């Protein structure tokens, strides 16, 4: 019998991510017509499904869904050249992004070190724009520091950016004498 398959099992996507589903049609006569719907679960009646909402404009064999934020059940209805109709359904489970917060931008003097902590457990990987792969880095060079934290099981990623400003001692001494402020206060 003719069949269509969009996924062998339920699938997943990262929060705010994009997923592309492709219809694989077997044992049917071309051309095919496709109709994709998102199934809304019933929350109060005895019916197992409340309604299906057509996903606007999607009548081709491939469906791309962007900015995913909730678990979704997607169904495809395929009609072949002989009028035979067949269906497949898959559920897309949304996986959370890792949380990452490097804190506010920092200002240090040349002899100091900043510390940026990407604050996650061992179930993630760290990739800094400095090529470091540890959870914590301690730079003392002015610039922009970006970390991408990727969850190991689902490969969902999030990133954060922080700026580091480094004051030279010459600049500090000049301002200190000009404004008569304490070096220690200025450097903190």
Short mmCIF file of C-alpha atoms in Angstrom, two decimals:
data_model
loop_
_atom_site.label_atom_id
_atom_site.label_comp_id
_atom_site.label_asym_id
_atom_site.label_seq_id
_atom_site.Cartn_x
_atom_site.Cartn_y
_atom_site.Cartn_z
CA UNK A 1 0.00 0.00 0.00
CA UNK A 2 1.09 3.60 -0.52
CA UNK A 3 2.70 5.25 2.49
CA UNK A 4 4.30 8.53 3.48
CA UNK A 5 6.86 8.95 6.23
CA UNK A 6 8.09 12.21 7.78
CA UNK A 7 10.00 10.68 10.69
CA UNK A 8 10.67 7.13 11.87
CA UNK A 9 10.10 8.23 15.46
CA UNK A 10 9.18 11.41 17.24
CA UNK A 11 11.89 13.99 16.90
CA UNK A 12 13.25 17.01 18.76
CA UNK A 13 14.36 20.58 18.13
CA UNK A 14 16.09 23.19 20.24
CA UNK A 15 14.03 26.05 21.67
CA UNK A 16 13.72 28.92 19.14
CA UNK A 17 15.36 26.65 16.56
CA UNK A 18 14.37 25.48 13.10
CA UNK A 19 13.46 22.02 11.89
CA UNK A 20 12.88 20.71 8.38
CA UNK A 21 10.64 17.70 7.82
CA UNK A 22 10.70 15.86 4.50
CA UNK A 23 7.93 13.62 3.25
CA UNK A 24 9.17 10.29 1.89
CA UNK A 25 6.44 8.75 -0.27
CA UNK A 26 6.56 5.04 -1.11
CA UNK A 27 4.51 2.78 -3.41
CA UNK A 28 2.33 5.60 -4.77
CA UNK A 29 1.77 7.10 -8.20
CA UNK A 30 3.13 10.55 -8.98
CA UNK A 31 2.36 13.40 -8.88
CA UNK A 32 1.69 13.86 -5.17
CA UNK A 33 -0.22 16.56 -3.34
CA UNK A 34 0.84 17.43 0.20
CA UNK A 35 -1.07 19.11 3.00
CA UNK A 36 0.73 19.81 6.31
CA UNK A 37 -1.17 20.49 9.54
CA UNK A 38 -0.32 21.20 13.15
CA UNK A 39 -2.51 19.21 15.52
CA UNK A 40 -3.91 21.00 18.56
CA UNK A 41 -4.56 18.65 21.47
CA UNK A 42 -7.96 18.69 23.06
CA UNK A 43 -7.99 19.87 26.65
CA UNK A 44 -11.60 19.37 27.62
CA UNK A 45 -13.77 17.11 25.44
CA UNK A 46 -13.82 13.38 24.92
CA UNK A 47 -12.32 13.61 21.42
CA UNK A 48 -8.65 12.65 21.19
CA UNK A 49 -7.85 15.62 18.89
CA UNK A 50 -9.53 18.99 18.94
CA UNK A 51 -8.49 20.42 15.61
CA UNK A 52 -5.88 20.55 12.91
CA UNK A 53 -4.56 23.87 11.65
CA UNK A 54 -3.13 24.07 8.13
CA UNK A 55 0.40 25.38 8.08
CA UNK A 56 0.01 28.24 5.63
CA UNK A 57 1.61 27.84 2.22
CA UNK A 58 3.02 24.40 2.87
CA UNK A 59 1.78 22.10 0.13
CA UNK A 60 5.16 20.74 -0.99
CA UNK A 61 7.08 17.66 0.16
CA UNK A 62 9.26 19.58 2.63
CA UNK A 63 8.21 21.67 5.62
CA UNK A 64 10.49 24.07 7.51
CA UNK A 65 9.27 25.37 10.87
CA UNK A 66 11.19 28.27 12.42
CA UNK A 67 11.32 29.75 15.94
CA UNK A 68 9.97 26.67 17.70
CA UNK A 69 8.80 27.33 21.24
CA UNK A 70 6.32 24.53 22.10
CA UNK A 71 6.08 20.80 21.54
CA UNK A 72 4.14 20.28 18.30
CA UNK A 73 2.46 17.39 16.57
CA UNK A 74 2.70 17.66 12.78
CA UNK A 75 0.67 15.61 10.32
CA UNK A 76 1.06 15.29 6.57
CA UNK A 77 -1.75 14.22 4.30
CA UNK A 78 -0.54 12.97 0.91
CA UNK A 79 -2.74 12.31 -2.10
CA UNK A 80 -1.31 10.43 -5.07
CA UNK A 81 -2.31 10.57 -8.76
CA UNK A 82 -5.00 7.89 -8.27
CA UNK A 83 -6.67 9.76 -5.40
CA UNK A 84 -5.30 7.46 -2.71
CA UNK A 85 -4.88 9.39 0.56
CA UNK A 86 -2.39 8.46 3.28
CA UNK A 87 -1.02 10.15 6.42
CA UNK A 88 1.94 10.29 8.76
CA UNK A 89 2.32 12.11 12.07
CA UNK A 90 5.30 13.05 14.19
CA UNK A 91 5.73 14.95 17.44
CA UNK A 92 8.49 17.52 17.77
CA UNK A 93 9.71 17.80 21.37
CA UNK A 94 11.34 21.12 22.26
CA UNK A 95 14.59 20.93 24.19
CA UNK A 96 15.73 23.86 26.35
CA UNK A 97 18.80 25.93 25.60
CA UNK A 98 21.62 25.94 28.14
CA UNK A 99 21.63 29.02 30.32
CA UNK A 100 24.69 31.21 30.03
CA UNK A 101 25.36 34.58 31.66
CA UNK A 102 28.86 36.03 31.75
CA UNK A 103 27.71 39.00 33.81
CA UNK A 104 28.33 42.67 33.13
CA UNK A 105 31.24 44.11 31.17
CA UNK A 106 34.37 44.50 33.31
CA UNK A 107 37.06 47.15 33.72
CA UNK A 108 40.49 46.24 35.06
CA UNK A 109 43.97 47.72 35.26
CA UNK A 110 46.84 46.18 33.32
CA UNK A 111 48.17 44.20 36.27
CA UNK A 112 44.76 42.63 37.05
CA UNK A 113 42.97 39.58 35.63
CA UNK A 114 39.26 39.37 34.90
CA UNK A 115 37.29 36.17 35.38
CA UNK A 116 34.40 35.08 33.16
CA UNK A 117 32.41 32.01 34.23
CA UNK A 118 29.94 30.41 31.82
CA UNK A 119 28.16 28.76 34.78
CA UNK A 120 27.07 25.35 33.54
CA UNK A 121 27.39 21.72 34.55
CA UNK A 122 29.47 19.00 32.94
CA UNK A 123 26.72 18.14 30.45
CA UNK A 124 27.85 20.92 28.12
CA UNK A 125 30.84 21.96 26.04
CA UNK A 126 32.36 25.44 26.01
CA UNK A 127 33.77 27.23 23.00
CA UNK A 128 35.21 30.70 23.52
CA UNK A 129 36.16 33.05 20.70
CA UNK A 130 39.69 32.85 22.19
CA UNK A 131 39.76 29.10 21.29
CA UNK A 132 39.60 28.10 24.97
CA UNK A 133 37.24 25.26 25.93
CA UNK A 134 37.04 25.58 29.72
CA UNK A 135 34.12 26.80 31.81
CA UNK A 136 36.13 29.71 33.27
CA UNK A 137 38.65 31.95 31.55
CA UNK A 138 40.86 34.63 33.14
CA UNK A 139 41.85 37.19 30.50
CA UNK A 140 43.80 40.41 30.94
CA UNK A 141 43.62 41.66 27.35
CA UNK A 142 40.97 44.21 26.36
CA UNK A 143 38.35 42.94 23.94
CA UNK A 144 35.12 41.13 23.38
CA UNK A 145 34.77 37.66 24.90
CA UNK A 146 32.11 35.31 23.52
CA UNK A 147 31.27 31.84 24.77
CA UNK A 148 29.03 29.30 23.08
CA UNK A 149 27.68 26.66 25.46
CA UNK A 150 26.40 23.48 23.79
CA UNK A 151 24.40 20.78 25.56
CA UNK A 152 26.00 17.40 24.76
CA UNK A 153 22.86 15.24 24.24
CA UNK A 154 20.70 17.45 22.02
CA UNK A 155 23.39 19.88 20.77
CA UNK A 156 21.27 22.90 21.73
CA UNK A 157 23.46 26.00 22.04
CA UNK A 158 23.34 29.43 23.62
CA UNK A 159 25.93 32.16 23.82
CA UNK A 160 26.78 35.31 25.70
CA UNK A 161 29.17 38.18 25.13
CA UNK A 162 31.04 40.39 27.56
CA UNK A 163 33.49 43.25 27.04
CA UNK A 164 36.74 43.67 28.95
CA UNK A 165 38.29 47.12 29.23
CA UNK A 166 41.89 47.39 30.40
CA UNK A 167 43.28 50.72 31.62
CA UNK A 168 46.96 51.36 31.23
CA UNK A 169 48.92 52.59 34.23
CA UNK A 170 50.06 55.67 32.26
CA UNK A 171 46.47 56.67 31.59
CA UNK A 172 45.56 56.02 35.21
CA UNK A 173 48.45 58.16 36.52
CA UNK A 174 47.53 61.01 34.18
CA UNK A 175 43.90 60.99 35.30
CA UNK A 176 44.92 60.54 38.93
CA UNK A 177 47.03 63.71 38.91
CA UNK A 178 44.52 65.65 36.83
CA UNK A 179 41.54 64.91 39.05
CA UNK A 180 43.39 64.17 42.32
CA UNK A 181 41.70 60.82 42.81
CA UNK A 182 43.09 57.80 44.51
CA UNK A 183 44.75 55.16 42.28
CA UNK A 184 43.05 52.32 44.16
CA UNK A 185 39.61 53.83 43.73
CA UNK A 186 40.18 54.50 40.06
CA UNK A 187 41.36 50.96 39.29
CA UNK A 188 38.49 49.15 41.01
#
